[in-house]
Amino acid sequence: MEPRSRRASRQKKSDNNGIGKIAAVIVVSTLLIGLAIFFAINQEDKGAKNASEETKKETTPSTTEPTKPSSSEPQIELTEIQMLVNKEHGLDEDYVPPDLIVPKIKFVYQTAEIKQMQRVAAESLEKMFEAAKQDGLPLAGVSGYRSYKTQKILYNNYVKRDGQEAADRYSAKPGHSEHMTGLTMDIAGYSGKCAASDCFHNTKEAQWLKDNAYKYGFILRYPPGKEEITGYKHESWHYRYVGEPLAKFIYEKQITLEEYYETYAKK
Ligand SMILES: [Zn+2]
């Protein structure tokens, strides 16, 4: 009895081994088929993606409306408020922004013209200054709107003082200053110390503005490391109003207004 049962159990064992081998073969081949299918689908998916990118590329140019962002980006309505003024894009000599008012803030200088901003920007600036004050960092306005004539005088003086090449890195030719839009304000700390100077870069006020301005529709227009794109060296004090949706977008993407127009807004 004993040997038989032992044999039987051995037999059973070898049967088990047989079934095990078959099962293993099935598992392995299923796996291989699965993998093959997976790769096939994956390839197809890639192909489809490439194809859709291809069609996207084909359909985007020139057919879309000018100054409209692409459909994959949040729709930002582009008006005069988002206008691009730089070394390439200038304003006519007789351009005067609409609805210029003087925001109710402290100013470093008392020249009437340069205190002005377009109303929509001025009202947002007041809110931003109030918020900074609440955070213990009161601010002061340095320079807002500048007419073509004022910019001409300024620029010519800078050229006389530093030479044209140097002046072009920090000052704009008349018609090409963003200050002429009435949407820009140079901002300093309440004392006015370091107004429109590099020593403003490392102040708490500059940091606060960098972190919070977008909430009020303003962007740091000439950020560090973007001189090649903006044409200007870092200006921690120069803020430009573009409206909240675009300011937030530019802040989050860490881009400049030039890059926005180049990459996201359709020409
Ligand atoms: Zn400025």
CSV table of C-alpha atoms and ligand atoms in Angstrom, one decimal:
chain,number,residue,atom,x,y,z
A,1,MET,CA,0.0,0.0,0.0
A,2,GLU,CA,2.7,2.4,1.0
A,3,PRO,CA,4.8,2.3,-2.2
A,4,ARG,CA,1.7,2.6,-4.4
A,5,SER,CA,0.4,5.6,-2.5
A,6,ARG,CA,3.9,7.1,-2.7
A,7,ARG,CA,4.0,6.4,-6.4
A,8,ALA,CA,0.5,7.8,-6.8
A,9,SER,CA,1.5,10.9,-5.0
A,10,ARG,CA,4.7,11.1,-7.1
A,11,GLN,CA,2.5,10.5,-10.2
A,12,LYS,CA,0.2,13.3,-9.0
A,13,LYS,CA,3.2,15.5,-8.4
A,14,SER,CA,4.5,14.9,-11.9
A,15,ASP,CA,1.0,15.6,-13.3
A,16,ASN,CA,1.0,18.8,-11.3
A,17,ASN,CA,4.3,19.7,-12.9
A,18,GLY,CA,2.8,19.0,-16.4
A,19,ILE,CA,-0.1,21.3,-15.7
A,20,GLY,CA,2.2,23.8,-14.2
A,21,LYS,CA,4.3,23.8,-17.4
A,22,ILE,CA,1.3,24.2,-19.6
A,23,ALA,CA,0.0,27.0,-17.4
A,24,ALA,CA,3.4,28.7,-17.5
A,25,VAL,CA,3.4,28.5,-21.3
A,26,ILE,CA,-0.1,29.9,-21.5
A,27,VAL,CA,0.8,32.8,-19.1
A,28,VAL,CA,4.0,33.6,-21.0
A,29,SER,CA,2.3,33.5,-24.4
A,30,THR,CA,-0.6,35.6,-23.1
A,31,LEU,CA,1.8,38.1,-21.8
A,32,LEU,CA,3.7,38.2,-25.1
A,33,ILE,CA,0.5,38.7,-27.1
A,34,GLY,CA,-0.6,41.3,-24.5
A,35,LEU,CA,2.7,43.1,-24.9
A,36,ALA,CA,2.5,43.0,-28.7
A,37,ILE,CA,-1.1,44.4,-28.6
A,38,PHE,CA,0.0,47.1,-26.1
A,39,PHE,CA,2.9,48.2,-28.3
A,40,ALA,CA,0.7,48.1,-31.4
A,41,ILE,CA,-1.9,50.3,-29.7
A,42,ASN,CA,0.8,52.6,-28.3
A,43,GLN,CA,2.4,53.0,-31.8
A,44,GLU,CA,-1.0,53.8,-33.2
A,45,ASP,CA,-1.7,56.3,-30.5
A,46,LYS,CA,1.6,58.0,-31.2
A,47,GLY,CA,0.8,58.0,-34.8
A,48,ALA,CA,-2.5,59.5,-34.1
A,49,LYS,CA,-1.0,62.2,-31.9
A,50,ASN,CA,1.5,63.1,-34.5
A,51,ALA,CA,-1.2,63.3,-37.1
A,52,SER,CA,-3.3,65.5,-34.9
A,53,GLU,CA,-0.3,67.7,-34.3
A,54,GLU,CA,0.4,67.8,-38.0
A,55,THR,CA,-3.2,68.9,-38.8
A,56,LYS,CA,-3.0,71.5,-36.0
A,57,LYS,CA,0.2,72.9,-37.5
A,58,GLU,CA,-1.5,73.0,-40.9
A,59,THR,CA,-4.6,74.7,-39.8
A,60,THR,CA,-3.2,77.3,-37.4
A,61,PRO,CA,-1.5,79.9,-39.6
A,62,SER,CA,-3.1,82.9,-41.2
A,63,THR,CA,-6.6,81.5,-41.2
A,64,THR,CA,-7.2,82.6,-37.5
A,65,GLU,CA,-8.1,86.1,-36.5
A,66,PRO,CA,-5.3,88.5,-35.7
A,67,THR,CA,-4.5,89.0,-31.9
A,68,LYS,CA,-6.7,86.0,-30.8
A,69,PRO,CA,-5.0,83.4,-28.5
A,70,SER,CA,-5.1,79.8,-29.7
A,71,SER,CA,-8.1,77.7,-28.7
A,72,SER,CA,-5.9,75.5,-26.4
A,73,GLU,CA,-5.1,78.5,-24.2
A,74,PRO,CA,-7.5,80.5,-22.0
A,75,GLN,CA,-9.4,83.0,-24.2
A,76,ILE,CA,-7.9,86.4,-23.3
A,77,GLU,CA,-9.7,89.2,-25.0
A,78,LEU,CA,-7.1,91.4,-26.6
A,79,THR,CA,-7.8,95.1,-26.7
A,80,GLU,CA,-5.7,98.3,-26.7
A,81,ILE,CA,-5.0,97.5,-23.0
A,82,GLN,CA,-2.8,94.6,-24.1
A,83,MET,CA,-1.0,96.6,-26.8
A,84,LEU,CA,2.7,95.7,-27.4
A,85,VAL,CA,5.0,98.7,-27.5
A,86,ASN,CA,8.7,98.0,-27.7
A,87,LYS,CA,11.7,98.8,-29.9
A,88,GLU,CA,10.0,97.3,-32.9
A,89,HIS,CA,6.4,98.4,-32.2
A,90,GLY,CA,6.0,102.1,-31.7
A,91,LEU,CA,3.2,104.6,-31.3
A,92,ASP,CA,2.4,107.6,-33.5
A,93,GLU,CA,3.8,110.9,-32.5
A,94,ASP,CA,0.3,112.3,-31.8
A,95,TYR,CA,-1.0,109.3,-29.9
A,96,VAL,CA,-2.6,110.2,-26.6
A,97,PRO,CA,-4.1,107.5,-24.4
A,98,PRO,CA,-7.8,107.7,-23.6
A,99,ASP,CA,-9.1,108.7,-20.2
A,100,LEU,CA,-5.9,109.8,-18.4
A,101,ILE,CA,-6.4,110.4,-14.7
A,102,VAL,CA,-4.0,110.8,-11.7
A,103,PRO,CA,-4.2,107.8,-9.3
A,104,LYS,CA,-4.7,108.6,-5.7
A,105,ILE,CA,-1.3,107.5,-4.5
A,106,LYS,CA,1.9,109.1,-3.1
A,107,PHE,CA,4.3,110.3,-5.8
A,108,VAL,CA,8.1,110.7,-5.7
A,109,TYR,CA,8.0,113.6,-8.2
A,110,GLN,CA,5.3,116.2,-8.7
A,111,THR,CA,5.4,116.7,-12.4
A,112,ALA,CA,1.7,116.6,-13.5
A,113,GLU,CA,2.1,114.8,-16.8
A,114,ILE,CA,4.0,111.8,-15.4
A,115,LYS,CA,1.5,111.1,-12.6
A,116,GLN,CA,-1.2,110.1,-15.1
A,117,MET,CA,-2.4,106.7,-16.2
A,118,GLN,CA,-5.4,105.4,-18.1
A,119,ARG,CA,-8.3,105.2,-15.7
A,120,VAL,CA,-8.6,101.4,-15.8
A,121,ALA,CA,-4.9,101.0,-14.9
A,122,ALA,CA,-4.9,103.9,-12.4
A,123,GLU,CA,-7.8,102.3,-10.4
A,124,SER,CA,-6.1,98.9,-10.3
A,125,LEU,CA,-2.9,100.6,-9.2
A,126,GLU,CA,-4.7,102.2,-6.3
A,127,LYS,CA,-5.9,98.8,-5.2
A,128,MET,CA,-2.4,97.3,-5.5
A,129,PHE,CA,-0.9,100.1,-3.5
A,130,GLU,CA,-3.5,99.6,-0.8
A,131,ALA,CA,-2.8,95.9,-0.6
A,132,ALA,CA,1.0,96.5,-0.3
A,133,LYS,CA,0.3,99.0,2.4
A,134,GLN,CA,-1.8,96.4,4.3
A,135,ASP,CA,1.2,94.1,4.0
A,136,GLY,CA,3.4,96.7,5.6
A,137,LEU,CA,5.1,97.8,2.4
A,138,PRO,CA,3.7,101.2,1.3
A,139,LEU,CA,4.7,102.2,-2.2
A,140,ALA,CA,5.1,105.4,-4.2
A,141,GLY,CA,4.6,106.2,-7.9
A,142,VAL,CA,7.7,107.4,-9.8
A,143,SER,CA,6.7,107.9,-13.4
A,144,GLY,CA,3.5,107.0,-15.3
A,145,TYR,CA,2.4,108.5,-18.6
A,146,ARG,CA,5.0,110.3,-20.8
A,147,SER,CA,4.1,112.1,-24.0
A,148,TYR,CA,6.2,111.7,-27.1
A,149,LYS,CA,7.7,115.2,-26.4
A,150,THR,CA,8.7,114.3,-22.9
A,151,GLN,CA,10.3,111.0,-24.0
A,152,LYS,CA,12.2,112.8,-26.7
A,153,ILE,CA,13.7,115.2,-24.2
A,154,LEU,CA,14.5,112.3,-21.8
A,155,TYR,CA,16.1,110.1,-24.5
A,156,ASN,CA,18.2,112.8,-26.0
A,157,ASN,CA,19.5,113.7,-22.5
A,158,TYR,CA,20.4,110.0,-21.8
A,159,VAL,CA,22.2,109.7,-25.2
A,160,LYS,CA,24.1,112.9,-24.4
A,161,ARG,CA,25.1,111.6,-21.0
A,162,ASP,CA,25.9,107.9,-21.7
A,163,GLY,CA,26.1,107.5,-25.5
A,164,GLN,CA,23.4,105.9,-27.7
A,165,GLU,CA,24.3,102.3,-27.2
A,166,ALA,CA,24.1,102.5,-23.4
A,167,ALA,CA,21.0,104.7,-23.5
A,168,ASP,CA,19.2,102.2,-25.7
A,169,ARG,CA,19.5,99.5,-23.0
A,170,TYR,CA,17.4,101.5,-20.5
A,171,SER,CA,15.6,104.2,-22.4
A,172,ALA,CA,13.3,104.2,-25.4
A,173,LYS,CA,13.3,106.3,-28.5
A,174,PRO,CA,10.3,108.7,-28.6
A,175,GLY,CA,7.3,106.7,-29.8
A,176,HIS,CA,8.7,103.5,-28.4
A,177,SER,CA,8.3,104.0,-24.7
A,178,GLU,CA,5.7,102.0,-22.9
A,179,HIS,CA,5.2,105.0,-20.7
A,180,MET,CA,3.5,106.6,-23.7
A,181,THR,CA,0.6,104.1,-23.4
A,182,GLY,CA,-0.5,105.4,-20.1
A,183,LEU,CA,-0.6,101.8,-18.9
A,184,THR,CA,2.8,101.8,-17.1
A,185,MET,CA,4.0,103.0,-13.8
A,186,ASP,CA,7.5,103.0,-12.4
A,187,ILE,CA,7.1,102.1,-8.7
A,188,ALA,CA,9.4,102.7,-5.6
A,189,GLY,CA,9.1,102.2,-1.9
A,190,TYR,CA,7.3,104.9,0.0
A,191,SER,CA,10.5,106.9,0.8
A,192,GLY,CA,11.3,107.1,-2.9
A,193,LYS,CA,14.8,105.8,-2.2
A,194,CYS,CA,16.2,103.8,-5.2
A,195,ALA,CA,13.5,105.2,-7.5
A,196,ALA,CA,14.0,103.6,-10.9
A,197,SER,CA,17.5,102.4,-9.9
A,198,ASP,CA,19.1,99.0,-9.7
A,199,CYS,CA,19.2,99.2,-5.9
A,200,PHE,CA,15.5,98.7,-5.9
A,201,HIS,CA,16.0,95.1,-7.1
A,202,ASN,CA,16.6,93.6,-3.7
A,203,THR,CA,14.1,95.5,-1.7
A,204,LYS,CA,11.1,93.9,0.0
A,205,GLU,CA,8.9,96.2,-2.0
A,206,ALA,CA,10.3,94.9,-5.3
A,207,GLN,CA,9.8,91.3,-4.1
A,208,TRP,CA,6.2,92.1,-3.0
A,209,LEU,CA,5.4,93.6,-6.4
A,210,LYS,CA,7.0,90.6,-8.2
A,211,ASP,CA,4.8,88.2,-6.2
A,212,ASN,CA,1.5,90.2,-6.2
A,213,ALA,CA,1.3,92.6,-9.1
A,214,TYR,CA,-0.4,90.1,-11.4
A,215,LYS,CA,-3.4,89.9,-9.1
A,216,TYR,CA,-4.1,93.6,-10.0
A,217,GLY,CA,-3.4,93.1,-13.7
A,218,PHE,CA,0.2,94.3,-13.8
A,219,ILE,CA,3.3,92.5,-15.1
A,220,LEU,CA,7.0,93.0,-14.4
A,221,ARG,CA,7.7,94.1,-17.9
A,222,TYR,CA,11.4,93.7,-18.0
A,223,PRO,CA,12.4,90.7,-15.9
A,224,PRO,CA,15.9,89.6,-15.3
A,225,GLY,CA,17.4,87.3,-18.0
A,226,LYS,CA,15.0,88.4,-20.7
A,227,GLU,CA,17.0,91.4,-22.1
A,228,GLU,CA,17.4,89.6,-25.5
A,229,ILE,CA,13.7,89.4,-25.8
A,230,THR,CA,12.4,92.6,-24.3
A,231,GLY,CA,15.4,94.8,-25.4
A,232,TYR,CA,15.8,96.1,-21.9
A,233,LYS,CA,17.8,95.2,-18.9
A,234,HIS,CA,16.0,94.1,-15.7
A,235,GLU,CA,13.8,96.9,-14.3
A,236,SER,CA,12.3,95.8,-11.0
A,237,TRP,CA,10.3,99.0,-10.8
A,238,HIS,CA,8.6,99.1,-14.2
A,239,TYR,CA,5.1,97.6,-14.1
A,240,ARG,CA,2.7,97.5,-17.0
A,241,TYR,CA,-1.0,97.0,-16.8
A,242,VAL,CA,-2.4,94.3,-19.2
A,243,GLY,CA,-5.6,93.3,-17.3
A,244,GLU,CA,-5.9,90.4,-14.8
A,245,PRO,CA,-6.3,87.4,-17.1
A,246,LEU,CA,-3.3,88.2,-19.2
A,247,ALA,CA,-1.2,89.3,-16.2
A,248,LYS,CA,-2.0,86.0,-14.5
A,249,PHE,CA,-1.1,84.0,-17.6
A,250,ILE,CA,2.2,85.8,-18.1
A,251,TYR,CA,3.1,85.4,-14.4
A,252,GLU,CA,2.3,81.7,-14.3
A,253,LYS,CA,4.2,80.9,-17.5
A,254,GLN,CA,7.1,83.2,-16.5
A,255,ILE,CA,7.1,84.8,-19.9
A,256,THR,CA,7.3,88.3,-21.3
A,257,LEU,CA,4.7,90.2,-23.3
A,258,GLU,CA,6.8,89.7,-26.4
A,259,GLU,CA,6.8,85.9,-25.8
A,260,TYR,CA,3.0,86.0,-25.2
A,261,TYR,CA,2.5,87.6,-28.6
A,262,GLU,CA,5.1,85.3,-30.3
A,263,THR,CA,3.8,82.0,-28.9
A,264,TYR,CA,0.3,82.3,-27.6
A,265,ALA,CA,-1.5,85.1,-29.4
A,266,LYS,CA,-2.4,84.4,-33.0
A,267,LYS,CA,-1.2,86.9,-35.5
B,1,ZN,ZN,9.6,102.6,-16.7
